[in-house]
Amino acid sequence: MARKTVLCLIVTVLCLTVAADTARWRMQMPMVPDVADSIRQAVQQRTRLLKSRQAGQSRETRTRSDGSISEVEQMVDDATNSDDTWCLRTETGGVRVHTRSVPGSTFDMVRGSAVLDVEPRAVVKLFESTDEELIRQFNPLYDSGWDLETIDRVSKVAYARVRSAFPGIKPRDTVTRVSHHVLGPRGEVFLLQAVEHRAMPPQRGCVRAQILNGINLVQPVPGNQHKTNFTFTQQANLGGIVPAWVANRLIAREAVQFVQRIGVVAKTLDK
């Protein structure tokens, strides 16, 4: 098996949020969507939502996308803005949790953000860790994960599986495209989107969850190199019998603890 680097996603009550990432590179497979498609879809969703609020209806938009850094930065701007499409759900322990609806979907986008008392490089290092014991410090139910394919120098497809959280609940797994972009002084961002991959079809005895769209954004705090502005967004389908409204509540409720765990565990790497 190739050496693996596991990227943490948001940990829900069912712990459906780990994607794997490794350092080996392979050839691109046609069935995996290009990262430009992921970016374009997110930008189009955002544009439709704004227009629907203004005109009372959703409209299809055409947004040219070539996967450039400027478009990744547009996603970052969208994820971190403070317009009225985001609804504040809670502010606890320095963590702010917002949600907003996504046109054409019953699954909300959830956002969690906080200033962490740790350097940005330590948070990135955590997301790239190969240490499964370290991973289980912020995701105790993490079982296993590995790379399915390397697409290009910034994008890979990863498989991850978590154990069942409760008796009678099947374990969950995910197949996720993860793209890592360095944005200079704006920090680093991991883009996440569920994909299908012929190397990992749905597995018997396991429910396939989906990270429909999401980011993990690691940014420096101006004037303080020892602190990190951390923001994640996630729109997730937990799969199985879990309805959308339950998934929305579970992810939003767990967001505070997820952000706090990231800060605590990353601090052990801040040396």
Short mmCIF file of C-alpha atoms in Angstrom, two decimals:
data_model
loop_
_atom_site.label_atom_id
_atom_site.label_comp_id
_atom_site.label_asym_id
_atom_site.label_seq_id
_atom_site.Cartn_x
_atom_site.Cartn_y
_atom_site.Cartn_z
CA MET A 1 0.00 0.00 0.00
CA ALA A 2 1.23 3.49 -0.80
CA ARG A 3 2.29 5.76 2.05
CA LYS A 4 -0.77 7.72 3.09
CA THR A 5 -1.46 11.15 4.44
CA VAL A 6 -4.88 11.55 6.02
CA LEU A 7 -6.72 14.85 5.76
CA CYS A 8 -9.30 15.55 8.43
CA LEU A 9 -12.71 16.76 7.39
CA ILE A 10 -15.43 17.76 9.83
CA VAL A 11 -16.20 15.12 12.46
CA THR A 12 -19.96 14.62 12.77
CA VAL A 13 -21.74 12.58 15.45
CA LEU A 14 -21.41 9.65 13.02
CA CYS A 15 -17.76 10.58 12.33
CA LEU A 16 -18.19 10.69 8.56
CA THR A 17 -15.48 13.10 7.72
CA VAL A 18 -12.02 11.74 7.03
CA ALA A 19 -10.40 11.86 3.59
CA ALA A 20 -7.04 10.27 2.82
CA ASP A 21 -4.17 11.93 0.98
CA THR A 22 -0.78 10.43 -0.03
CA ALA A 23 2.46 11.57 -1.60
CA ARG A 24 2.49 9.20 -4.59
CA TRP A 25 1.35 10.53 -7.97
CA ARG A 26 -0.49 8.55 -10.65
CA MET A 27 -2.17 9.18 -14.00
CA GLN A 28 -5.56 10.96 -14.19
CA MET A 29 -8.65 8.79 -14.74
CA PRO A 30 -11.36 10.21 -17.06
CA MET A 31 -14.26 9.35 -14.74
CA VAL A 32 -13.00 11.64 -11.97
CA PRO A 33 -14.32 15.21 -12.45
CA ASP A 34 -11.74 17.92 -12.97
CA VAL A 35 -11.14 20.31 -10.10
CA ALA A 36 -12.36 23.10 -12.34
CA ASP A 37 -15.78 21.45 -12.35
CA SER A 38 -15.86 21.47 -8.55
CA ILE A 39 -14.96 25.14 -8.45
CA ARG A 40 -17.42 26.06 -11.18
CA GLN A 41 -20.29 24.21 -9.47
CA ALA A 42 -19.68 25.95 -6.16
CA VAL A 43 -19.46 29.38 -7.80
CA GLN A 44 -22.64 28.70 -9.80
CA GLN A 45 -24.49 27.60 -6.65
CA ARG A 46 -23.46 30.78 -4.90
CA THR A 47 -24.47 32.97 -7.84
CA ARG A 48 -27.87 31.28 -8.14
CA LEU A 49 -28.54 31.77 -4.44
CA LEU A 50 -27.80 35.49 -4.54
CA LYS A 51 -29.95 36.00 -7.65
CA SER A 52 -32.81 33.97 -6.23
CA ARG A 53 -32.92 36.22 -3.16
CA GLN A 54 -32.99 39.30 -5.35
CA ALA A 55 -35.38 38.12 -8.05
CA GLY A 56 -37.37 35.54 -6.10
CA GLN A 57 -36.18 32.64 -8.18
CA SER A 58 -33.06 30.62 -8.95
CA ARG A 59 -31.39 31.18 -12.30
CA GLU A 60 -28.80 29.21 -14.19
CA THR A 61 -25.55 31.08 -14.62
CA ARG A 62 -22.56 30.54 -16.84
CA THR A 63 -19.24 30.98 -15.15
CA ARG A 64 -16.06 30.31 -17.03
CA SER A 65 -13.70 28.26 -14.90
CA ASP A 66 -10.22 26.98 -15.65
CA GLY A 67 -9.19 25.94 -12.14
CA SER A 68 -6.92 28.96 -11.67
CA ILE A 69 -5.81 30.31 -8.31
CA SER A 70 -8.07 33.33 -8.83
CA GLU A 71 -11.10 31.02 -8.92
CA VAL A 72 -9.94 29.19 -5.80
CA GLU A 73 -9.64 32.59 -4.13
CA GLN A 74 -13.19 33.34 -5.25
CA MET A 75 -14.33 30.23 -3.38
CA VAL A 76 -12.40 31.37 -0.33
CA ASP A 77 -14.04 34.80 -0.51
CA ASP A 78 -17.43 33.16 -0.79
CA ALA A 79 -16.78 30.88 2.17
CA THR A 80 -15.56 33.65 4.46
CA ASN A 81 -17.88 36.54 3.63
CA SER A 82 -20.39 37.94 6.10
CA ASP A 83 -23.40 38.58 3.86
CA ASP A 84 -26.94 37.78 4.93
CA THR A 85 -27.05 34.40 3.17
CA TRP A 86 -25.22 33.00 6.20
CA CYS A 87 -27.24 32.50 9.39
CA LEU A 88 -25.37 32.44 12.72
CA ARG A 89 -26.38 29.30 14.66
CA THR A 90 -24.07 29.48 17.66
CA GLU A 91 -20.99 31.18 19.05
CA THR A 92 -19.33 29.05 21.70
CA GLY A 93 -15.81 28.97 23.08
CA GLY A 94 -14.59 31.34 20.38
CA VAL A 95 -16.06 29.23 17.56
CA ARG A 96 -18.72 30.72 15.31
CA VAL A 97 -21.02 28.35 13.39
CA HIS A 98 -23.12 29.55 10.43
CA THR A 99 -25.35 27.73 7.97
CA ARG A 100 -26.91 28.64 4.65
CA SER A 101 -29.17 26.88 2.17
CA VAL A 102 -27.87 25.59 -1.14
CA PRO A 103 -30.09 25.99 -4.23
CA GLY A 104 -31.42 22.68 -5.50
CA SER A 105 -30.33 20.73 -2.40
CA THR A 106 -31.89 19.80 0.93
CA PHE A 107 -28.43 19.66 2.53
CA ASP A 108 -27.21 22.92 4.06
CA MET A 109 -23.71 24.34 3.87
CA VAL A 110 -22.25 24.58 7.38
CA ARG A 111 -19.38 26.92 8.28
CA GLY A 112 -17.26 26.91 11.40
CA SER A 113 -14.53 29.45 12.12
CA ALA A 114 -12.22 30.46 14.94
CA VAL A 115 -8.82 31.90 15.74
CA LEU A 116 -6.66 28.99 16.92
CA ASP A 117 -3.77 29.45 19.34
CA VAL A 118 -1.36 27.64 17.03
CA GLU A 119 0.75 28.50 14.00
CA PRO A 120 -0.76 27.87 10.54
CA ARG A 121 2.03 25.47 9.56
CA ALA A 122 1.05 23.18 12.46
CA VAL A 123 -2.58 23.01 11.27
CA VAL A 124 -1.48 22.17 7.73
CA LYS A 125 0.91 19.59 9.15
CA LEU A 126 -1.98 17.99 11.03
CA PHE A 127 -4.03 17.74 7.85
CA GLU A 128 -1.09 16.03 6.17
CA SER A 129 -0.23 13.66 9.02
CA THR A 130 0.50 9.98 8.38
CA ASP A 131 0.17 9.11 12.07
CA GLU A 132 -3.09 7.20 12.60
CA GLU A 133 -2.85 7.53 16.39
CA LEU A 134 -2.61 11.30 15.99
CA ILE A 135 -5.61 11.26 13.66
CA ARG A 136 -7.66 9.37 16.22
CA GLN A 137 -7.03 12.12 18.76
CA PHE A 138 -9.51 14.29 16.88
CA ASN A 139 -11.47 11.46 15.23
CA PRO A 140 -11.59 8.46 17.62
CA LEU A 141 -13.69 6.37 15.24
CA TYR A 142 -11.29 6.67 12.32
CA ASP A 143 -10.67 3.18 10.91
CA SER A 144 -8.61 3.36 7.74
CA GLY A 145 -7.93 5.37 4.61
CA TRP A 146 -5.68 5.57 1.60
CA ASP A 147 -5.18 7.20 -1.79
CA LEU A 148 -7.09 5.84 -4.74
CA GLU A 149 -5.46 8.08 -7.32
CA THR A 150 -3.32 11.16 -7.75
CA ILE A 151 -4.82 13.47 -10.36
CA ASP A 152 -2.20 16.19 -10.66
CA ARG A 153 0.25 18.11 -8.50
CA VAL A 154 -2.51 19.52 -6.27
CA SER A 155 -5.40 17.03 -6.49
CA LYS A 156 -5.95 13.48 -5.31
CA VAL A 157 -8.85 11.07 -4.73
CA ALA A 158 -8.96 9.49 -1.28
CA TYR A 159 -10.92 6.75 0.46
CA ALA A 160 -11.70 6.76 4.18
CA ARG A 161 -13.75 4.59 6.52
CA VAL A 162 -14.95 5.13 10.08
CA ARG A 163 -16.30 2.64 12.57
CA SER A 164 -19.92 2.69 13.70
CA ALA A 165 -20.67 5.29 16.35
CA PHE A 166 -23.64 3.40 17.84
CA PRO A 167 -24.95 -0.20 17.90
CA GLY A 168 -27.17 -0.86 14.92
CA ILE A 169 -25.63 1.96 12.86
CA LYS A 170 -23.54 0.81 9.92
CA PRO A 171 -20.02 2.17 9.45
CA ARG A 172 -19.63 4.95 6.91
CA ASP A 173 -17.07 5.53 4.19
CA THR A 174 -16.28 8.32 1.75
CA VAL A 175 -14.58 8.76 -1.60
CA THR A 176 -13.48 12.37 -1.85
CA ARG A 177 -11.44 14.50 -4.19
CA VAL A 178 -9.04 16.66 -2.17
CA SER A 179 -7.20 19.60 -3.77
CA HIS A 180 -4.54 21.52 -1.84
CA HIS A 181 -3.82 25.10 -2.95
CA VAL A 182 -1.26 27.52 -1.56
CA LEU A 183 -2.58 31.10 -1.75
CA GLY A 184 0.53 33.00 -0.75
CA PRO A 185 -0.12 35.46 2.10
CA ARG A 186 -3.78 34.36 2.18
CA GLY A 187 -2.80 30.93 3.49
CA GLU A 188 -3.59 27.44 2.28
CA VAL A 189 -6.88 25.76 1.38
CA PHE A 190 -8.06 22.19 0.91
CA LEU A 191 -11.05 21.81 -1.45
CA LEU A 192 -13.26 18.76 -0.91
CA GLN A 193 -15.86 17.11 -3.11
CA ALA A 194 -17.40 13.64 -3.23
CA VAL A 195 -16.67 11.66 -6.39
CA GLU A 196 -17.18 8.15 -7.72
CA HIS A 197 -14.14 6.03 -8.45
CA ARG A 198 -13.99 2.63 -10.10
CA ALA A 199 -11.32 1.49 -7.63
CA MET A 200 -13.78 1.87 -4.73
CA PRO A 201 -17.46 1.21 -5.54
CA PRO A 202 -19.94 1.11 -2.62
CA GLN A 203 -18.84 -1.55 -0.14
CA ARG A 204 -21.02 -4.30 1.31
CA GLY A 205 -21.90 -3.62 4.95
CA CYS A 206 -20.89 0.05 4.77
CA VAL A 207 -22.95 3.16 3.96
CA ARG A 208 -21.40 5.61 1.50
CA ALA A 209 -21.49 9.16 2.87
CA GLN A 210 -20.68 12.14 0.66
CA ILE A 211 -18.83 15.38 1.24
CA LEU A 212 -20.81 17.21 -1.44
CA ASN A 213 -18.68 20.36 -1.18
CA GLY A 214 -16.35 21.78 1.40
CA ILE A 215 -13.14 23.57 2.24
CA ASN A 216 -10.60 23.62 5.04
CA LEU A 217 -8.98 27.06 5.06
CA VAL A 218 -5.83 27.79 7.05
CA GLN A 219 -4.84 31.47 7.19
CA PRO A 220 -2.30 33.50 9.17
CA VAL A 221 -3.52 36.12 11.62
CA PRO A 222 -2.11 39.52 10.59
CA GLY A 223 0.44 40.69 13.11
CA ASN A 224 0.56 37.39 15.04
CA GLN A 225 2.44 34.53 13.43
CA HIS A 226 1.58 32.20 16.32
CA LYS A 227 -2.17 32.18 15.65
CA THR A 228 -4.32 30.79 12.83
CA ASN A 229 -7.60 31.88 11.28
CA PHE A 230 -9.24 28.51 10.62
CA THR A 231 -12.44 28.17 8.59
CA PHE A 232 -14.16 25.08 7.30
CA THR A 233 -17.30 24.72 5.23
CA GLN A 234 -19.07 21.47 4.54
CA GLN A 235 -22.19 20.31 2.76
CA ALA A 236 -22.60 16.61 3.52
CA ASN A 237 -24.98 13.75 2.88
CA LEU A 238 -24.53 11.19 5.67
CA GLY A 239 -26.23 8.50 3.61
CA GLY A 240 -28.46 5.62 4.68
CA ILE A 241 -31.64 6.51 6.56
CA VAL A 242 -30.32 9.83 7.89
CA PRO A 243 -32.61 12.56 6.44
CA ALA A 244 -31.22 15.90 5.30
CA TRP A 245 -32.62 17.91 8.22
CA VAL A 246 -30.96 15.55 10.71
CA ALA A 247 -27.65 15.68 8.83
CA ASN A 248 -27.80 19.48 8.82
CA ARG A 249 -28.34 19.63 12.57
CA LEU A 250 -25.71 17.02 13.40
CA ILE A 251 -22.98 18.73 11.40
CA ALA A 252 -23.82 22.19 12.75
CA ARG A 253 -23.95 20.90 16.32
CA GLU A 254 -20.63 19.06 16.06
CA ALA A 255 -18.83 21.95 14.35
CA VAL A 256 -17.76 23.67 17.58
CA GLN A 257 -16.07 20.56 18.99
CA PHE A 258 -14.45 19.80 15.64
CA VAL A 259 -12.77 23.21 15.44
CA GLN A 260 -11.69 23.01 19.07
CA ARG A 261 -10.18 19.55 18.59
CA ILE A 262 -8.22 20.76 15.57
CA GLY A 263 -6.72 23.54 17.69
CA VAL A 264 -5.78 21.22 20.55
CA VAL A 265 -4.25 18.46 18.43
CA ALA A 266 -2.44 20.83 16.07
CA LYS A 267 -0.79 22.46 19.07
CA THR A 268 1.08 19.21 19.74
CA LEU A 269 2.76 19.69 16.36
CA ASP A 270 3.55 23.37 16.91
CA LYS A 271 7.21 22.97 17.68
#
